[in-house]
mmCIF file of C-alpha atoms in Angstrom:
data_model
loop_
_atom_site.group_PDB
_atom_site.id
_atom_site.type_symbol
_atom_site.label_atom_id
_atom_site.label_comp_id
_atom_site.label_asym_id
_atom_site.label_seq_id
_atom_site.Cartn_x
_atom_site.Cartn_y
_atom_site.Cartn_z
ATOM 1 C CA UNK A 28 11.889 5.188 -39.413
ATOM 2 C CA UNK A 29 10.407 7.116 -36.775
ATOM 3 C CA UNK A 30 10.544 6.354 -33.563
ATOM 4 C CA UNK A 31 7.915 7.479 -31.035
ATOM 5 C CA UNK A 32 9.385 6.087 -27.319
ATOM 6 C CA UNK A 33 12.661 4.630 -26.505
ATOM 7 C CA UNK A 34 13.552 2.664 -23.481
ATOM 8 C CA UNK A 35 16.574 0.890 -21.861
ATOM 9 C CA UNK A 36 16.029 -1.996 -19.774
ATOM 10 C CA UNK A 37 19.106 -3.875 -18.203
ATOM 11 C CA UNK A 38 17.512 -6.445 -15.988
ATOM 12 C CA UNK A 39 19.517 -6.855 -13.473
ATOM 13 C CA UNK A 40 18.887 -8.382 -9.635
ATOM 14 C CA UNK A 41 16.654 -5.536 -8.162
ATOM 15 C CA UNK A 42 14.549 -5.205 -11.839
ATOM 16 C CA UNK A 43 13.825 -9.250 -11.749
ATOM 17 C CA UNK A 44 12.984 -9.062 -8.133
ATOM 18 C CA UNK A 45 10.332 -6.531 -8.911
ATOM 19 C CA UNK A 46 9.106 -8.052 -12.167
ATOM 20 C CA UNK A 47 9.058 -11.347 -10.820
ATOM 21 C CA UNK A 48 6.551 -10.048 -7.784
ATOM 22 C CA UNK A 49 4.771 -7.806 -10.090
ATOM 23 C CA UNK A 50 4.152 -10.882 -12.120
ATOM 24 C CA UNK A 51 2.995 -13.412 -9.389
ATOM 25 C CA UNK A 52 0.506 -10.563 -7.582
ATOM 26 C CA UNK A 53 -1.191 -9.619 -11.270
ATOM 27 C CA UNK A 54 -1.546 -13.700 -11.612
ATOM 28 C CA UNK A 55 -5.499 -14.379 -10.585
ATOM 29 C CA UNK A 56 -4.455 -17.649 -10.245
ATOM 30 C CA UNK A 57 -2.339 -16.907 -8.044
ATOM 31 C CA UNK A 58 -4.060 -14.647 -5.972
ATOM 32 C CA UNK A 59 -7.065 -17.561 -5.766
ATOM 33 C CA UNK A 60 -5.004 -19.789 -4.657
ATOM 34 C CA UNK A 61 -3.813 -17.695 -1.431
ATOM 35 C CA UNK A 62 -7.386 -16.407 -0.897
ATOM 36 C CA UNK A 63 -7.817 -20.621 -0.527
ATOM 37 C CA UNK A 64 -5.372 -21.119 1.224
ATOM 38 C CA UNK A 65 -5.643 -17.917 3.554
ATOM 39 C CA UNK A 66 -9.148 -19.510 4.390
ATOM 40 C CA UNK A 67 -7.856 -22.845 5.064
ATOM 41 C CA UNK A 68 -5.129 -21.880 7.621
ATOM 42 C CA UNK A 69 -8.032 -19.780 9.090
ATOM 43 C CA UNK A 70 -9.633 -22.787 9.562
ATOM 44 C CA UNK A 71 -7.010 -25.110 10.604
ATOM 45 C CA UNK A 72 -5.644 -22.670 13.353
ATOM 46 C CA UNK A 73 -8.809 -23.674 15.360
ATOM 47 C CA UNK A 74 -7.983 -26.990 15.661
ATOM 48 C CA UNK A 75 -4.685 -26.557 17.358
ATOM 49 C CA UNK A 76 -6.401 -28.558 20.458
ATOM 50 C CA UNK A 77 -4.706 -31.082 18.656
ATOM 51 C CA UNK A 78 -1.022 -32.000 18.611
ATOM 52 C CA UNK A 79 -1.006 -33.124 15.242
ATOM 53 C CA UNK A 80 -2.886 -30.141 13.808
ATOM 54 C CA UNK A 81 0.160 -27.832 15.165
ATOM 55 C CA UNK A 82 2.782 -30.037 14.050
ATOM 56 C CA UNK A 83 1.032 -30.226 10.824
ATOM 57 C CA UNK A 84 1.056 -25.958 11.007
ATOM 58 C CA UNK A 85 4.195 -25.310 11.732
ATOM 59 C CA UNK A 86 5.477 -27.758 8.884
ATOM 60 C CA UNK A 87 3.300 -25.512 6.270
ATOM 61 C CA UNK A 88 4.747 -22.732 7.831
ATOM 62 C CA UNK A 89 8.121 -23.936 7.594
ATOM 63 C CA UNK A 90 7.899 -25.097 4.057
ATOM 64 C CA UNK A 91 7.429 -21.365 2.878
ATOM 65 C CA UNK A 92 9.638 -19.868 5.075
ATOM 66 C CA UNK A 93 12.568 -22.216 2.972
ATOM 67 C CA UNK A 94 10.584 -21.191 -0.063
ATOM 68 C CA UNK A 95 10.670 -17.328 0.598
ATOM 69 C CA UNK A 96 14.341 -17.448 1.179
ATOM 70 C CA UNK A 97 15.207 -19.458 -1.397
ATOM 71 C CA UNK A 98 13.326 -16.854 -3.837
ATOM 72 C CA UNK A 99 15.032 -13.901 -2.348
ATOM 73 C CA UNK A 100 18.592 -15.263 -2.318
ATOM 74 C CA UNK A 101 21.263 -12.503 -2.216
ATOM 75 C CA UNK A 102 22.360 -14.211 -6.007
ATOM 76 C CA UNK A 103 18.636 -14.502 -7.445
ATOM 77 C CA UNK A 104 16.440 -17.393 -7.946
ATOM 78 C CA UNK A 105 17.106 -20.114 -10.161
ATOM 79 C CA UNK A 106 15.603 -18.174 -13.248
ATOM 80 C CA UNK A 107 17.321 -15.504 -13.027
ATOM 81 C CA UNK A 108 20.336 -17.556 -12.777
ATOM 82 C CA UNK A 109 19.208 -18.942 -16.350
ATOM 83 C CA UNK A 110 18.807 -15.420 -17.663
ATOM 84 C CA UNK A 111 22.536 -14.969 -16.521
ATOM 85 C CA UNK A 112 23.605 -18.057 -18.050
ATOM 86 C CA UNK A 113 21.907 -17.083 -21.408
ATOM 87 C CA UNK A 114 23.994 -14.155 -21.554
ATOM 88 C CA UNK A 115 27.307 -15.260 -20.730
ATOM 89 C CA UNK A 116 26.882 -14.407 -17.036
ATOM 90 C CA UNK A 117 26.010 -10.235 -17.568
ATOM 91 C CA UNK A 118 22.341 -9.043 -17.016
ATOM 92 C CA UNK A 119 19.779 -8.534 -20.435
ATOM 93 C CA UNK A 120 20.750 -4.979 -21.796
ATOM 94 C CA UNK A 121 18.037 -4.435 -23.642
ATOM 95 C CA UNK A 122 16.822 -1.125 -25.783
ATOM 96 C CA UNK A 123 13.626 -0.882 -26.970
ATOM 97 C CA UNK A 124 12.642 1.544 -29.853
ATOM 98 C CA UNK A 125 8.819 1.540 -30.513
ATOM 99 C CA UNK A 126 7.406 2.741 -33.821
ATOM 100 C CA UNK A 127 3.951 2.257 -35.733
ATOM 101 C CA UNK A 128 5.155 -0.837 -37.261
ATOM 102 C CA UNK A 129 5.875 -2.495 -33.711
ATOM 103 C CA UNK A 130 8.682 -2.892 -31.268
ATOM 104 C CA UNK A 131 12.465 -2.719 -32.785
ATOM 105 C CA UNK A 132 14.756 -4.705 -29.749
ATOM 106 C CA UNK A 133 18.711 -4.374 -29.508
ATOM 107 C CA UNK A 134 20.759 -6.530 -27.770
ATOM 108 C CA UNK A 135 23.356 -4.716 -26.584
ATOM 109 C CA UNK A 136 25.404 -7.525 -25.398
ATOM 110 C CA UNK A 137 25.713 -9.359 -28.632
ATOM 111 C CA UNK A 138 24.241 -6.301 -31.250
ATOM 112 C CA UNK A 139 20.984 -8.715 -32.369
ATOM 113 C CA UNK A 140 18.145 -7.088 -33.331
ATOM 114 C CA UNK A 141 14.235 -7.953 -33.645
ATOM 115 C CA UNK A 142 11.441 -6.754 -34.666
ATOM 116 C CA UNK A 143 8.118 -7.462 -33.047
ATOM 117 C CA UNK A 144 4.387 -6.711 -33.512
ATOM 118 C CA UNK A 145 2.236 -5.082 -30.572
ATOM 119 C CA UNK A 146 -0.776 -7.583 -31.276
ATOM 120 C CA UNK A 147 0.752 -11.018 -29.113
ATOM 121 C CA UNK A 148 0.034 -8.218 -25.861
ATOM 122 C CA UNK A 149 -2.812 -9.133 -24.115
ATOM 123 C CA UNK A 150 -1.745 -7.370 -20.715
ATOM 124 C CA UNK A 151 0.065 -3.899 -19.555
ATOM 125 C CA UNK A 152 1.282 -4.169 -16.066
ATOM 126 C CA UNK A 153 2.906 -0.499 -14.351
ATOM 127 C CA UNK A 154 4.944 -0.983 -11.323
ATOM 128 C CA UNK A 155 6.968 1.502 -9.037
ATOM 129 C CA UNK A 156 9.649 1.488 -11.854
ATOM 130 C CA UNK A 157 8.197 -0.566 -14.871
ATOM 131 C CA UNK A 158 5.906 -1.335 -17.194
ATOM 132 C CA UNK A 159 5.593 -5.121 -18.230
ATOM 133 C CA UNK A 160 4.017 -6.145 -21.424
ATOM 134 C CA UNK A 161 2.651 -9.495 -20.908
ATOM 135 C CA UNK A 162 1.474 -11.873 -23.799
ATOM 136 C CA UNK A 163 -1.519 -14.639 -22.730
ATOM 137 C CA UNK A 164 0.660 -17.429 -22.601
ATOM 138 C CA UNK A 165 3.166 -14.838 -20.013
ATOM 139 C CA UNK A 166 5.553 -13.908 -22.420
ATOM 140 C CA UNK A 167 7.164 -10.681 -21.282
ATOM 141 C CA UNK A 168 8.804 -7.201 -22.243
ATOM 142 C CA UNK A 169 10.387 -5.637 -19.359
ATOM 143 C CA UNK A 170 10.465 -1.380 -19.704
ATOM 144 C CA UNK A 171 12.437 0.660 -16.891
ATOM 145 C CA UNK A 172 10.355 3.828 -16.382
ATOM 146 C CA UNK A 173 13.594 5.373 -15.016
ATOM 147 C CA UNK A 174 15.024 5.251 -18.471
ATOM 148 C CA UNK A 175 12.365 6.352 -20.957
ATOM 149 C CA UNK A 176 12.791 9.049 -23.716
ATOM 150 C CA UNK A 177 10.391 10.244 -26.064
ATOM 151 C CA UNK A 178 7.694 11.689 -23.452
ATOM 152 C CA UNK A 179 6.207 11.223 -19.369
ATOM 153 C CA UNK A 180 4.822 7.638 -18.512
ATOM 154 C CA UNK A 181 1.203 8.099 -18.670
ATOM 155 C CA UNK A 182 1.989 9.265 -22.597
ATOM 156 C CA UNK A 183 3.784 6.302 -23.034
ATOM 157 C CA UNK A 184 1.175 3.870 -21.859
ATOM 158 C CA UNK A 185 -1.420 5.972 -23.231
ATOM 159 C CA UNK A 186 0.615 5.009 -27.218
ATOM 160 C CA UNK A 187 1.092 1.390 -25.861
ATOM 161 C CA UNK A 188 -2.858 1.133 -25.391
ATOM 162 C CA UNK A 189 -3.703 2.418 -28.123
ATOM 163 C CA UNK A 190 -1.385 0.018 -30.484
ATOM 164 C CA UNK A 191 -1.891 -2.872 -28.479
ATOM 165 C CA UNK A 192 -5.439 -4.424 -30.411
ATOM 166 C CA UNK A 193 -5.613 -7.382 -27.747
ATOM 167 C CA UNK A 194 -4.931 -5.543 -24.908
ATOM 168 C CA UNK A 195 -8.513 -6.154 -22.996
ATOM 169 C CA UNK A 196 -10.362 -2.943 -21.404
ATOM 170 C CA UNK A 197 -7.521 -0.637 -22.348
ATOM 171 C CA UNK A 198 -6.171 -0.417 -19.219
ATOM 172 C CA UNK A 199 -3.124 -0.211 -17.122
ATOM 173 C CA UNK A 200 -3.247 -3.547 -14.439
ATOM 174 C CA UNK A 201 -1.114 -2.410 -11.123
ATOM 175 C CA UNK A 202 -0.773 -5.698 -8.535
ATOM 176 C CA UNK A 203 -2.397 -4.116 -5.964
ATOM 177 C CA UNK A 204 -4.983 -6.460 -5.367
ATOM 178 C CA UNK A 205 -2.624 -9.252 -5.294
ATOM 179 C CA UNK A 206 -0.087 -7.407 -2.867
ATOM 180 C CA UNK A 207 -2.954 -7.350 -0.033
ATOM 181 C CA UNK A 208 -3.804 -10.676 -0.424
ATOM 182 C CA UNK A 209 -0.740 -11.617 -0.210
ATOM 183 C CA UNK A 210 0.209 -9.521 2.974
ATOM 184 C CA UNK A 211 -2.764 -10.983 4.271
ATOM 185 C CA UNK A 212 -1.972 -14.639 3.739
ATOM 186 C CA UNK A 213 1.647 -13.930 5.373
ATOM 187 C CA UNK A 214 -0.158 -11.857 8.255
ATOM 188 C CA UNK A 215 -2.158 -14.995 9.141
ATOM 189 C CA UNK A 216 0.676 -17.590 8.359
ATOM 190 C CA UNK A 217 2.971 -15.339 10.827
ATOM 191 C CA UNK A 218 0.245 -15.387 13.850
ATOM 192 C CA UNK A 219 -0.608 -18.831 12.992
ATOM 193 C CA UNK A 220 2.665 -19.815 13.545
ATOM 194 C CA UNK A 221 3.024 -17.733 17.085
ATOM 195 C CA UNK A 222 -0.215 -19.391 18.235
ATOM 196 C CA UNK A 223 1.361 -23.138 16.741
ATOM 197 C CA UNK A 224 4.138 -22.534 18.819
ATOM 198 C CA UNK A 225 2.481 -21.271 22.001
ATOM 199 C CA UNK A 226 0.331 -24.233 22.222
ATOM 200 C CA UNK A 227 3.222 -26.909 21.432
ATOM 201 C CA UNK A 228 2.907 -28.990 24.835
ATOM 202 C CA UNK A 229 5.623 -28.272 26.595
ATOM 203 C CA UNK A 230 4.449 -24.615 26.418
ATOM 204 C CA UNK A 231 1.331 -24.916 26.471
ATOM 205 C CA UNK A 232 0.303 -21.251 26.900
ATOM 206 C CA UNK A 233 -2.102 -21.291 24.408
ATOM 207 C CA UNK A 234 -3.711 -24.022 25.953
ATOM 208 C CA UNK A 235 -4.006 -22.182 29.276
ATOM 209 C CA UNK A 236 -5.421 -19.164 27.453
ATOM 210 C CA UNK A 237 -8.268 -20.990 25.776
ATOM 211 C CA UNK A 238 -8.928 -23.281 28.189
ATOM 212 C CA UNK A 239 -8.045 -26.230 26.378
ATOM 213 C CA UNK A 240 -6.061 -29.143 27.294
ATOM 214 C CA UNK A 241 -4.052 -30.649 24.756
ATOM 215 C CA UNK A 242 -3.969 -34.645 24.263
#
């Protein structure tokens, strides 16, 4: 059988970090829920004449503070503890061989092999150093750019377009979109939480600024 593209993919720390971001900024979903909730902080910073509103704040912004550390833990989040469990504590070494027929997997931890069909893609997502094919329920294949044989990147997601029927638009998706919105709902979170703190009442700065007086 011949094979047109070949790539090796061991998923390791760095490789879920950027799939896992890759995945949550492509999400609309996602990305409408922090436009919402971009707006409503927007909102609720002008109401820090009251007490409770900046107590209220600075718990929000406290909550994913915990939330973004716990997701960027030096040892990975909790699923990609799971993936490590699932393989006996080693990263998925994975090499992917993809033909006419569909895409021929290897396990090269424990030497299975599978055979899948391109039609289950619905989405092609390209990162700084992968592609991601995405099913609609969010199924994934992870591809490392860095090791792909068989011809440049653009050919290769130019032959994944063109065997992937459900693929919508026949397009590549990047996250950029979802990166700005999220740098902007972390931009107003951050200053939100400055202002929070600056009108707390024993600083009170804020206050003083404005011109308003605090209960």
């Amino acid at each position: 059988m011949e094979f047109k593209f070949k790539a090796e993919t061991i998923h390791d720390l760095p490789v879920h970090t950027e799939f896992r971001y890759a995945a949550q900024r492509i999400s609309p979903r996602s990305n409408v829920t922090q436009i919402i909730l971009t707006a409503f902080l927007i909102w609720y910073i002008h109401h820090f004449d009251l007490a409770f509103c900046v107590y209220f704040f600075l718990g929000i912004s406290a909550y994913f503070l915990v939330f973004h550390l716990l997701q960027n833990r030096k040892t990975g989040d909790s699923s990609y503890k799971q993936l490590l469990e699932t393989n006996h504590g080693k990263p998925r070494h994975a090499i992917h061989e993809f033909a006419e027929d569909g895409i021929h997997t290897t396990n090269v931890i424990n030497g299975n092999q599978e055979t899948n069909p391109y039609d289950p893609f619905a989405k092609l997502i390209e990162t700084k150093n992968l592609f991601i094919l995405m099913t609609k329920y969010r199924l994934c294949y992870i591809l490392d750019k860095r090791n792909l044989e068989g011809g440049t990147p653009e050919e290769f997601a130019a032959f994944l377009l063109a065997h992937c029927p459900n693929i919508k638009k026949k397009r590549v998706s990047k996250p950029t979109l979802g990166k700005w919105i999220h740098r902007l709902f972390a931009a107003v979170l951050c200053i939100g939480t400055v202002i929070a703190l600056l009108n707390l009442p024993f600083f009170n700065i804020w206050g003083k600024i404005t011109g308003k007086i605090p209960p």
